[in-house]
């Protein structure tokens, strides 16, 4: 007999442990005998616990697909924490970095040996960045050798993917040995590229893309005067006149490229920039006009590069080879027309596998690896050139996403979780619930819902419960039903849903994060990233949840995950969470987000960006050193972005506090303490802090307080004894 019937009809003795049909996969919260006493052991729950007590890190790795999207940089270690292999497959066991230890080092107070930085946090691993560059270069070197290709490969990094100073400088440094360059798409990007490449290889390309005016072109030509290997790529036919005019005025012979608008196009979200209707590029007719115009000015020798871009996240090597083959034909035709082209720039499009599926039919996956990508490019160009008897061009790519995505991890904390599980209901508790129903609802319950439950008619139970609920809601809106009675109806309907097994078990985990600031592509275009707990992966994740951010916006949530899931397996929070609940912290990480997310993030609700640290592998006891640390923007910083003047705001508030203190005989010094607390509020990050760290409740430092202190760039100077001391527990240095 159905479990619900033991409540709705006390005269019927239920069979212990029996549940509604279809519910056998989930244990009942509690089943009672006819006496109303609970059984001594809930056997279903006990079996459930026994099964999951032996949960292993390997099971978590499979559950979250870590081996698919994370290889060769991320794995689950024997402690149940995410482990970083900074050198990819070449990482030795003692070089692996436990991500939880990094979080603790960064977030613990300075008094405990930490850095005192607040989450959310971006952790960058420059060793991973270096390995990505070397892996890309090695893949092309191997393909060139395997296919007897008679030119070399030298790539460029499109700085739009992540313009962070340290990222760009690292790429120039790590890539200088194989002439790796930069690509710019705006005047500020060109300025930073020029500055950084002064320390790079003199042969490295500086590719100038994007819309151009006279100032942009002048700046690019100045870069050539500075002996930077600069190429001005024509995105529009009209730009040629500007280049010719400015180059004559400055007396600089330009190196020119043209971007071809190919017919090849992929159908995914990222393919909209390609094809004949693409945003950038020249048609074959326009390319011919450019060639003739350069001939007229005796500048055809300046045309040295052909560029194209199929679109980001090219899903398959078949599509890649098709597009590269088409471009190679255009390249051969330019050679025939007398242009001195030497370089074929295949643009971006080298994708990464965000979900580990290796699918060719997805916007978040690709069906190839680096070696297969490089081989497809080299083979397609060689075949086209050999067919026409054309010398093989130097190959260039603008692979940004594939270079920087892996090296950066966004870490944040779950601060609380909604509960969908109500306490077990005894027979007496159920009777009290029924007695609170309004008269007409009680009659309907006895006539319809109770009878359907006794018959075991699940569909009718749900229908009657929903009708009962809707009628009572209308009565509440009219004012004829009290809130206690409405709550009783809600409780009854919830009990019915749970007993039948159709209640939604998905919980909402509230995270100390702004989706709009830190994961804007999820909100803007539905881009999915791997999101998983970074610890407790040796425990079974018994709950499922979505992630809700701090913003006052209904879109501020993550409710879609890799693998087509609408919820994420998560662990129960210890206590009531890590911010105000007094429980242990629960950390989650978003992976593969090193490209675009930081540049695109805004300040919705005035939540600024995360704190940032750089972590390098070293031979210390914990295998890592923090080489740079910067706190995230403070409240004052984000207010300045909106044209406010924080110091004037503070003076206004301080003046108000002093005025009120003059009228308060009990606390004449209260205004000073309040002003000090307000000042710290301006200096702190906008994100949640523990109650003990609240600036307005913690005592001022002079009176022995122990509130949080967040340093800025000026006062972030470690004491001498905290920097890479031989016997120190943590290896730590500041760049």
XYZ file of C-alpha atoms in Angstrom:
735
model
C 0.000 0.000 0.000
C 1.311 3.516 -0.768
C 3.240 5.221 2.016
C 1.053 8.323 1.864
C -2.021 6.243 2.640
C -0.729 5.492 6.129
C -1.251 9.190 6.859
C -4.491 9.844 5.058
C -6.312 6.903 6.596
C -5.278 5.986 10.124
C -7.500 2.920 10.142
C -5.383 1.246 7.504
C -2.138 -0.331 8.660
C 0.658 0.409 6.168
C 3.239 -2.090 5.079
C 6.566 -0.937 6.546
C 8.996 0.391 3.984
C 6.512 0.511 1.124
C 6.610 3.521 -1.156
C 4.769 4.847 -4.161
C 5.533 3.146 -7.423
C 8.547 4.617 -9.136
C 10.098 5.779 -5.858
C 12.205 2.754 -5.140
C 15.381 4.480 -6.365
C 15.215 6.952 -3.498
C 14.800 6.062 0.187
C 11.757 7.390 2.010
C 12.583 10.116 4.501
C 10.840 7.971 7.132
C 8.072 5.379 7.226
C 5.999 4.755 10.344
C 4.125 1.802 11.676
C 0.454 1.929 12.644
C 1.449 2.934 16.169
C 3.052 6.086 14.840
C 6.524 5.112 16.117
C 9.405 5.214 13.682
C 11.283 1.972 12.978
C 14.622 1.506 14.721
C 16.596 1.532 11.456
C 15.703 3.035 8.132
C 17.070 0.203 6.043
C 16.912 2.058 2.742
C 18.846 4.995 4.120
C 21.336 2.664 5.768
C 21.935 0.887 2.469
C 22.333 4.219 0.736
C 24.958 5.292 3.259
C 26.821 1.999 3.011
C 27.073 2.201 -0.762
C 28.499 5.704 -0.724
C 30.826 5.280 2.252
C 33.426 3.757 -0.109
C 33.303 6.635 -2.568
C 36.704 7.239 -4.135
C 38.495 10.134 -5.852
C 38.446 8.089 -9.065
C 34.646 8.034 -8.958
C 34.560 11.808 -8.577
C 36.955 12.158 -11.486
C 34.599 10.129 -13.655
C 31.489 11.904 -12.346
C 32.833 15.368 -13.168
C 34.605 14.211 -16.380
C 37.924 15.556 -15.136
C 39.978 13.137 -17.226
C 38.150 14.340 -20.340
C 38.378 18.136 -20.119
C 41.231 18.347 -17.608
C 43.949 16.207 -19.150
C 46.880 16.628 -18.908
C 46.774 19.490 -16.372
C 44.019 18.657 -13.869
C 43.262 15.516 -11.899
C 41.847 14.366 -8.567
C 44.521 13.333 -6.084
C 44.339 10.696 -3.362
C 43.289 13.321 -0.791
C 40.185 14.118 -2.798
C 41.492 17.520 -3.946
C 42.067 18.892 -7.428
C 45.708 18.569 -8.366
C 47.546 20.672 -10.956
C 50.200 19.173 -13.238
C 51.946 22.398 -14.281
C 54.129 20.787 -16.945
C 51.416 18.623 -18.492
C 52.408 15.038 -19.200
C 55.977 15.895 -18.208
C 55.020 16.707 -14.625
C 56.729 14.547 -12.009
C 54.821 13.336 -8.965
C 56.587 15.724 -6.568
C 55.811 18.674 -8.865
C 52.033 18.357 -8.648
C 50.258 21.215 -6.855
C 47.315 20.669 -4.522
C 44.829 23.430 -5.380
C 43.264 23.433 -1.909
C 46.657 24.240 -0.376
C 46.957 27.200 -2.724
C 43.548 28.496 -1.637
C 44.450 28.163 2.022
C 47.797 29.874 1.553
C 46.188 32.784 -0.248
C 43.070 33.231 1.878
C 44.338 32.592 5.404
C 45.097 35.705 7.494
C 48.600 37.113 7.487
C 48.864 36.311 11.177
C 48.598 32.625 10.237
C 51.155 32.845 7.457
C 48.701 33.434 4.625
C 48.264 36.385 2.302
C 44.912 37.547 3.653
C 43.297 37.845 0.229
C 39.555 37.525 -0.194
C 37.738 35.208 -2.565
C 36.633 35.052 -5.341
C 40.082 34.382 -6.649
C 41.779 33.809 -9.985
C 44.805 31.536 -9.762
C 47.168 31.680 -12.727
C 49.725 28.983 -13.425
C 52.413 30.389 -15.768
C 53.984 26.934 -16.020
C 50.776 25.694 -17.656
C 50.865 28.666 -20.029
C 54.443 27.833 -20.988
C 53.523 24.213 -21.578
C 50.610 25.210 -23.827
C 52.919 27.348 -25.982
C 55.552 24.646 -26.205
C 52.936 21.985 -27.001
C 51.486 24.057 -29.848
C 54.936 24.722 -31.299
C 55.911 21.056 -30.958
C 52.719 19.937 -32.705
C 53.471 22.107 -35.729
C 57.153 21.172 -35.747
C 56.210 17.500 -35.802
C 53.616 18.001 -38.568
C 56.099 20.011 -40.662
C 58.685 17.253 -40.355
C 56.187 14.460 -40.980
C 54.762 16.047 -44.146
C 58.122 17.284 -45.482
C 56.915 20.859 -45.358
C 59.564 23.335 -46.480
C 58.823 26.310 -44.238
C 58.385 26.894 -40.535
C 55.599 27.820 -38.127
C 55.559 30.886 -35.886
C 52.380 31.846 -34.115
C 50.994 34.990 -32.558
C 48.871 35.429 -29.468
C 45.726 37.601 -29.903
C 45.900 39.803 -26.827
C 42.105 40.345 -26.813
C 41.768 36.894 -25.241
C 43.423 38.094 -22.044
C 45.234 41.427 -21.918
C 46.608 40.953 -18.414
C 50.127 42.319 -18.275
C 51.672 39.189 -16.775
C 49.932 36.895 -19.238
C 51.151 38.860 -22.270
C 54.659 39.282 -20.884
C 54.876 35.572 -20.076
C 53.840 34.614 -23.606
C 56.464 36.895 -25.133
C 59.138 35.521 -22.801
C 58.179 31.856 -23.124
C 57.765 32.119 -26.904
C 60.852 34.135 -27.748
C 62.855 31.005 -28.530
C 60.513 30.110 -31.380
C 59.666 33.640 -32.600
C 56.204 33.756 -31.054
C 54.531 37.143 -31.549
C 51.382 39.111 -30.733
C 48.215 40.193 -32.515
C 46.447 43.469 -31.744
C 42.962 44.635 -32.685
C 42.874 48.159 -31.267
C 45.207 51.067 -30.506
C 45.626 50.227 -26.787
C 46.329 46.599 -27.668
C 48.855 47.730 -30.270
C 50.625 49.902 -27.708
C 50.931 47.072 -25.201
C 52.044 44.658 -27.930
C 54.739 47.073 -29.097
C 55.999 47.529 -25.558
C 56.067 43.815 -24.755
C 57.672 42.751 -28.055
C 60.627 45.052 -27.409
C 61.740 42.222 -25.098
C 60.792 39.442 -27.503
C 62.287 37.890 -30.600
C 63.081 40.453 -33.336
C 61.545 38.041 -35.849
C 58.250 37.748 -33.948
C 55.238 39.004 -35.880
C 53.192 41.945 -34.682
C 49.944 41.424 -36.583
C 47.664 44.476 -36.696
C 44.019 43.472 -37.180
C 40.741 45.290 -36.577
C 39.266 48.527 -37.903
C 41.903 51.176 -38.532
C 42.084 54.946 -38.718
C 45.057 57.194 -39.537
C 46.295 57.114 -35.932
C 46.201 53.298 -35.777
C 48.102 53.007 -39.072
C 50.618 55.651 -37.977
C 51.249 53.742 -34.756
C 51.768 50.493 -36.687
C 54.254 52.183 -39.000
C 56.089 53.672 -36.028
C 56.391 50.077 -34.762
C 58.237 49.222 -37.992
C 60.530 52.168 -37.388
C 61.267 50.585 -34.010
C 62.339 47.413 -35.877
C 59.300 45.412 -34.831
C 58.160 42.887 -37.433
C 54.806 44.621 -37.959
C 52.183 43.572 -40.504
C 49.153 45.775 -41.211
C 46.269 43.486 -42.197
C 43.585 45.108 -44.328
C 40.169 44.262 -42.900
C 38.407 46.681 -45.256
C 39.350 47.812 -48.729
C 39.244 51.501 -47.707
C 42.107 50.987 -45.266
C 44.567 50.626 -48.148
C 44.378 54.336 -48.992
C 45.181 55.239 -45.381
C 48.187 52.896 -45.353
C 49.568 54.251 -48.617
C 49.099 57.877 -47.559
C 50.559 57.576 -44.034
C 53.487 55.386 -45.130
C 54.535 58.007 -47.680
C 54.289 60.806 -45.124
C 56.350 58.883 -42.572
C 58.775 57.471 -45.120
C 58.187 53.908 -43.958
C 57.783 50.981 -46.320
C 54.834 49.013 -44.914
C 54.353 45.266 -44.772
C 50.736 44.609 -45.719
C 48.431 41.658 -45.293
C 44.892 41.090 -46.529
C 42.156 39.231 -44.766
C 40.214 37.023 -47.141
C 36.519 36.443 -46.694
C 36.289 32.707 -47.333
C 33.249 30.754 -48.432
C 34.057 28.057 -45.893
C 31.945 28.482 -42.782
C 31.027 26.390 -39.800
C 27.479 26.331 -38.531
C 28.089 26.713 -34.790
C 27.702 29.826 -32.684
C 31.297 30.906 -33.340
C 30.949 30.537 -37.106
C 28.949 33.740 -37.514
C 32.128 35.772 -38.120
C 33.064 33.693 -41.156
C 31.640 33.120 -44.623
C 30.728 35.615 -47.314
C 28.584 37.607 -44.868
C 31.301 37.774 -42.218
C 32.073 40.969 -40.320
C 35.659 41.283 -41.525
C 37.618 40.543 -44.639
C 37.778 41.203 -48.370
C 35.988 39.349 -51.135
C 37.953 37.988 -54.081
C 36.876 41.020 -56.104
C 38.170 43.387 -53.446
C 41.440 41.464 -53.136
C 41.994 41.851 -56.873
C 41.383 45.601 -56.610
C 43.923 45.821 -53.766
C 46.517 44.005 -55.899
C 45.959 46.363 -58.849
C 46.121 49.466 -56.646
C 49.376 48.308 -55.061
C 50.736 47.698 -58.548
C 49.856 51.263 -59.515
C 51.859 52.601 -56.569
C 54.702 50.104 -57.146
C 54.015 48.597 -53.745
C 52.976 45.057 -54.669
C 56.102 43.782 -52.935
C 54.595 45.112 -49.688
C 51.788 42.525 -49.830
C 53.391 39.688 -47.872
C 50.671 38.013 -45.784
C 47.286 36.408 -46.386
C 44.997 36.084 -43.391
C 41.655 34.387 -42.835
C 39.503 33.256 -39.935
C 36.884 30.503 -40.158
C 35.603 31.125 -36.628
C 36.431 30.162 -33.064
C 36.107 26.587 -31.817
C 36.438 24.895 -35.201
C 34.790 21.553 -34.401
C 36.577 19.180 -36.793
C 39.755 18.792 -38.843
C 37.619 18.159 -41.931
C 36.165 21.671 -41.749
C 39.584 23.067 -40.870
C 41.236 21.418 -43.876
C 38.444 22.672 -46.140
C 38.958 26.279 -45.057
C 42.765 26.101 -45.090
C 42.669 24.527 -48.544
C 40.493 27.367 -49.867
C 42.814 29.979 -48.391
C 45.867 28.206 -49.783
C 44.370 28.478 -53.260
C 43.976 32.248 -52.803
C 47.567 32.385 -51.594
C 48.771 30.602 -54.731
C 46.774 33.006 -56.912
C 48.373 36.003 -55.194
C 51.785 34.524 -55.993
C 50.721 34.134 -59.626
C 49.616 37.795 -59.703
C 53.081 38.927 -58.610
C 52.567 39.582 -54.902
C 55.490 38.791 -52.628
C 53.365 36.855 -50.139
C 55.423 34.780 -47.727
C 53.082 34.094 -44.800
C 49.737 32.337 -44.516
C 47.978 33.371 -41.294
C 45.240 30.838 -40.588
C 43.738 32.964 -37.785
C 42.151 31.533 -34.682
C 39.792 28.611 -34.318
C 41.947 26.060 -32.508
C 39.350 24.885 -30.026
C 39.420 23.247 -26.627
C 37.249 20.505 -25.207
C 35.199 22.138 -22.442
C 33.161 19.024 -21.617
C 35.575 16.205 -22.400
C 33.241 14.665 -24.993
C 35.582 15.090 -27.993
C 32.495 15.844 -30.051
C 32.518 17.367 -33.541
C 28.898 18.508 -33.195
C 29.146 20.856 -30.232
C 30.064 24.480 -29.577
C 31.884 23.444 -26.401
C 33.946 20.564 -27.706
C 36.272 19.650 -30.558
C 37.016 16.325 -32.187
C 40.806 16.657 -32.406
C 43.952 17.339 -30.416
C 46.862 19.719 -31.055
C 48.776 17.232 -33.177
C 45.786 16.469 -35.393
C 45.030 20.175 -35.803
C 48.586 20.995 -36.886
C 48.743 18.023 -39.223
C 45.504 19.039 -40.972
C 46.811 22.587 -41.532
C 50.233 21.578 -42.819
C 48.903 18.875 -45.107
C 46.221 21.108 -46.667
C 48.686 23.938 -47.416
C 51.352 21.599 -48.776
C 48.935 19.872 -51.145
C 47.613 23.145 -52.570
C 51.059 24.687 -53.012
C 52.625 21.571 -54.487
C 49.795 21.343 -56.993
C 50.553 24.890 -58.196
C 54.305 24.687 -57.819
C 54.322 27.440 -55.201
C 56.917 27.709 -52.458
C 55.515 26.715 -49.082
C 54.601 29.765 -46.983
C 55.526 30.420 -43.380
C 52.550 29.292 -41.290
C 51.096 31.550 -38.626
C 48.101 31.053 -36.339
C 46.298 33.299 -33.873
C 45.448 30.682 -31.286
C 44.380 32.528 -28.148
C 41.715 30.384 -26.495
C 43.834 27.239 -26.781
C 46.867 28.962 -25.264
C 45.460 30.745 -22.209
C 42.266 28.884 -21.216
C 43.911 26.161 -19.133
C 46.318 28.292 -17.118
C 43.679 30.241 -15.157
C 41.199 28.931 -12.571
C 38.384 30.914 -10.966
C 37.818 29.865 -7.342
C 34.847 30.823 -5.209
C 33.023 29.694 -2.101
C 29.511 28.392 -1.484
C 28.238 30.379 1.484
C 24.854 28.723 2.045
C 22.380 26.343 0.458
C 18.616 26.196 0.363
C 17.085 23.093 1.888
C 14.431 21.086 0.116
C 14.270 18.387 2.761
C 11.685 18.958 5.469
C 11.957 17.010 8.721
C 10.355 13.553 8.763
C 6.624 13.761 9.440
C 5.054 11.452 12.012
C 1.393 10.450 11.988
C 0.620 12.977 14.739
C 2.454 15.664 12.805
C 0.476 14.849 9.711
C -2.789 15.038 11.624
C -1.832 18.481 12.953
C -1.144 19.557 9.403
C -4.557 18.371 8.232
C -6.342 20.052 11.147
C -4.974 23.446 10.035
C -6.604 23.170 6.617
C -9.558 25.499 5.942
C -12.965 23.751 6.016
C -13.526 23.560 2.267
C -9.946 22.371 1.704
C -10.396 19.721 4.424
C -13.577 18.481 2.758
C -11.846 18.336 -0.629
C -8.925 16.508 0.929
C -11.182 13.871 2.517
C -13.312 13.456 -0.605
C -10.622 13.359 -3.307
C -6.986 13.373 -2.216
C -7.338 10.872 0.615
C -9.336 8.456 -1.525
C -6.848 8.658 -4.394
C -3.959 7.987 -2.020
C -5.642 4.905 -0.600
C -6.251 3.609 -4.150
C -2.605 4.252 -5.011
C -3.634 6.562 -7.861
C -0.531 8.755 -8.082
C -1.669 10.867 -11.010
C -4.943 11.748 -9.333
C -3.109 12.570 -6.087
C -0.957 15.099 -7.881
C -3.916 16.569 -9.749
C -6.049 16.980 -6.608
C -3.120 18.407 -4.641
C -2.446 21.009 -7.340
C -6.124 21.978 -7.579
C -6.336 22.282 -3.807
C -3.242 24.465 -3.716
C -4.414 26.797 -6.475
C -7.832 27.305 -4.888
C -6.285 28.136 -1.527
C -3.810 30.554 -3.121
C -6.723 32.445 -4.672
C -8.486 32.541 -1.313
C -5.323 33.889 0.307
C -5.079 36.644 -2.304
C -8.708 37.580 -1.584
C -7.960 37.780 2.136
C -10.250 34.922 3.160
C -7.420 32.557 4.131
C -4.735 33.103 6.777
C -1.038 32.498 6.258
C -1.032 29.573 8.725
C -3.697 27.786 6.673
C -1.868 28.500 3.407
C 1.310 27.090 4.926
C -0.604 23.933 5.918
C -1.784 23.482 2.334
C 1.780 24.006 1.051
C 3.054 21.440 3.533
C 0.437 18.889 2.498
C 1.187 19.333 -1.214
C 4.912 19.082 -0.581
C 4.372 15.847 1.331
C 2.348 14.407 -1.545
C 5.016 15.288 -4.091
C 7.789 13.772 -2.016
C 5.871 10.614 -1.240
C 5.195 10.040 -4.927
C 8.751 10.906 -5.852
C 8.171 13.879 -8.134
C 9.457 16.664 -5.901
C 12.417 18.607 -7.212
C 15.522 17.571 -5.226
C 17.692 20.314 -6.740
C 18.948 22.793 -4.193
C 20.267 26.307 -4.651
C 23.824 26.891 -3.493
C 24.547 30.571 -2.914
C 28.067 31.424 -4.029
C 30.272 34.403 -3.214
C 30.576 35.451 -6.843
C 29.099 37.604 -9.597
C 28.347 35.648 -12.755
C 28.204 38.902 -14.715
C 31.680 39.927 -13.575
C 33.547 36.625 -13.574
C 31.703 34.349 -16.030
C 30.084 36.797 -18.470
C 30.095 34.350 -21.384
C 27.763 32.026 -19.496
C 25.233 34.809 -19.076
C 25.801 36.374 -22.496
C 26.053 33.443 -24.918
C 25.415 30.361 -22.786
C 29.052 29.251 -22.878
C 29.577 26.300 -20.551
C 32.686 25.760 -18.454
C 33.632 22.864 -16.172
C 32.544 23.797 -12.640
C 33.356 21.361 -9.841
C 34.256 21.268 -6.133
C 38.025 21.436 -5.696
C 38.054 19.324 -2.523
C 36.030 16.637 -0.696
C 36.188 14.584 -3.881
C 36.804 11.474 -1.801
C 33.233 11.898 -0.485
C 30.050 11.102 -2.317
C 28.266 14.295 -3.474
C 24.848 13.477 -2.017
C 23.066 16.616 -3.217
C 22.358 18.231 -6.545
C 22.285 21.973 -6.940
C 22.438 25.045 -9.086
C 24.664 28.005 -8.231
C 23.138 31.390 -7.439
C 25.384 34.455 -7.277
C 25.287 37.565 -5.094
C 23.717 39.923 -7.601
C 20.133 41.148 -7.379
C 19.333 39.701 -10.783
C 17.447 36.559 -11.702
C 20.013 35.808 -14.428
C 22.772 35.683 -11.828
C 22.913 31.916 -11.624
C 24.578 28.905 -13.168
C 21.931 26.351 -13.993
C 23.454 24.605 -17.003
C 26.525 22.422 -16.805
C 28.673 20.310 -19.088
C 27.229 16.983 -20.096
C 23.794 18.505 -20.716
C 23.096 18.662 -16.979
C 20.759 21.214 -15.407
C 22.227 20.688 -11.939
C 25.588 19.806 -10.431
C 26.452 17.009 -7.977
C 27.516 18.759 -4.779
C 28.304 17.975 -1.159
C 26.312 19.013 1.853
C 27.753 22.131 3.432
C 29.391 21.573 6.787
C 27.460 23.430 9.453
C 25.542 26.198 7.720
C 28.259 27.225 5.307
C 31.546 29.050 5.539
C 30.652 32.756 5.748
C 28.054 33.310 8.453
C 27.160 29.748 9.302
C 30.327 28.874 11.172
C 30.847 25.672 9.184
C 33.748 24.620 7.005
C 34.403 26.360 3.712
C 33.212 24.711 0.509
C 35.276 25.758 -2.500
C 34.345 25.385 -6.141
C 36.367 26.104 -9.249
C 35.544 27.127 -12.786
C 38.145 25.766 -15.172
C 39.239 26.588 -18.747
C 38.148 30.204 -18.330
C 41.464 31.915 -18.998
C 40.297 33.419 -22.303
C 37.906 36.365 -22.602
C 36.148 36.166 -19.204
C 38.266 38.783 -17.443
C 38.210 41.206 -20.371
C 34.443 40.925 -20.844
C 33.408 41.117 -17.176
C 31.496 44.170 -15.975
C 30.578 45.592 -12.567
C 26.903 44.649 -12.286
C 25.675 45.525 -8.771
C 29.157 47.049 -8.375
C 30.808 43.696 -7.798
C 34.361 44.099 -9.083
C 36.781 41.491 -10.313
C 38.370 38.733 -8.219
C 41.695 38.761 -6.430
C 44.500 37.375 -8.589
C 47.586 35.318 -7.748
C 50.316 33.748 -9.858
C 51.509 30.365 -8.693
C 54.648 28.715 -10.022
C 55.919 25.228 -9.443
C 58.977 25.064 -7.184
C 60.855 22.497 -5.147
C 59.505 23.594 -1.753
C 57.539 21.351 0.606
C 54.224 22.134 -1.114
C 55.590 22.289 -4.680
C 54.532 25.880 -5.338
C 55.389 29.518 -4.738
C 53.069 32.497 -4.960
C 55.034 34.876 -7.184
C 52.495 37.690 -7.387
C 49.338 38.540 -5.476
C 46.866 41.364 -6.024
C 43.602 41.917 -4.151
C 40.473 42.447 -6.186
C 39.001 45.925 -6.697
C 37.742 47.508 -3.485
C 34.367 49.174 -3.005
C 36.113 52.487 -3.590
C 37.613 51.201 -6.843
C 34.287 50.158 -8.342
C 32.635 53.382 -7.170
C 35.279 55.363 -9.054
C 34.350 53.446 -12.208
C 30.892 54.973 -11.879
C 32.349 58.500 -11.533
C 31.899 58.709 -7.746
C 34.590 60.198 -5.519
C 35.016 57.814 -2.557
C 36.996 60.294 -0.456
C 34.204 62.867 -0.778
C 31.606 60.223 0.018
C 33.556 59.260 3.124
C 33.820 62.881 4.268
C 30.054 63.289 3.905
C 29.375 60.184 6.009
C 32.014 61.135 8.563
C 30.459 64.592 8.945
C 27.036 63.031 9.495
C 28.480 60.702 12.146
C 30.129 63.609 13.965
C 26.900 65.597 13.965
C 24.987 62.727 15.533
C 27.770 61.996 18.041
C 27.517 65.534 19.417
C 24.005 64.693 20.548
C 25.006 61.353 22.089
C 26.249 61.862 25.661
C 26.637 58.094 26.227
C 29.250 57.595 23.480
C 31.134 60.813 22.726
C 33.913 58.894 20.893
C 31.526 56.802 18.842
C 31.951 58.912 15.721
C 35.672 58.115 15.538
C 35.105 54.355 15.690
C 32.273 54.593 13.158
C 34.378 56.686 10.785
C 37.223 54.178 11.033
C 34.854 51.321 10.222
C 33.374 53.215 7.276
C 36.857 53.845 5.910
C 37.588 50.119 5.974
C 34.321 49.430 4.145
C 35.532 51.604 1.282
C 38.833 49.708 1.229
C 37.350 46.202 1.320
C 36.171 44.156 -1.659
C 32.414 44.152 -2.324
C 32.060 40.410 -1.724
C 30.811 38.693 1.432
C 33.072 38.314 4.444
C 32.715 36.340 7.654
C 30.665 38.000 10.377
C 33.758 38.238 12.571
C 35.438 40.218 9.804
C 32.757 42.844 9.333
C 34.303 46.327 9.386
C 31.292 47.843 11.090
C 31.201 45.355 13.962
C 34.876 44.508 14.434
C 36.758 46.763 16.808
C 39.291 49.115 15.337
C 42.838 47.677 15.178
C 44.017 50.173 17.812
C 41.615 48.702 20.342
C 42.635 45.120 19.737
C 40.239 44.229 16.923
C 40.810 41.317 14.607
C 38.793 42.340 11.540
C 39.766 41.420 7.989
C 42.405 43.591 6.378
C 42.691 43.659 2.610
C 45.879 45.148 1.278
C 46.199 47.220 -1.855
C 49.109 47.331 -4.296
C 50.928 50.016 -2.292
C 50.974 48.268 1.065
C 51.289 44.693 -0.205
C 54.843 44.260 1.006
C 55.629 41.060 2.870
C 57.813 41.101 5.912
C 61.371 39.951 5.405
C 60.829 36.727 7.268
C 57.860 35.736 5.090
C 59.722 35.534 1.805
C 60.995 32.089 0.834
C 62.587 31.343 4.191
C 64.434 28.036 4.240
C 62.499 26.472 7.122
C 59.174 28.124 6.367
C 56.156 25.873 5.985
C 55.077 27.564 2.748
C 57.327 28.552 -0.109
C 56.404 32.128 -0.903
C 57.916 34.980 -2.835
C 56.728 38.157 -4.520
C 57.764 39.002 -8.070
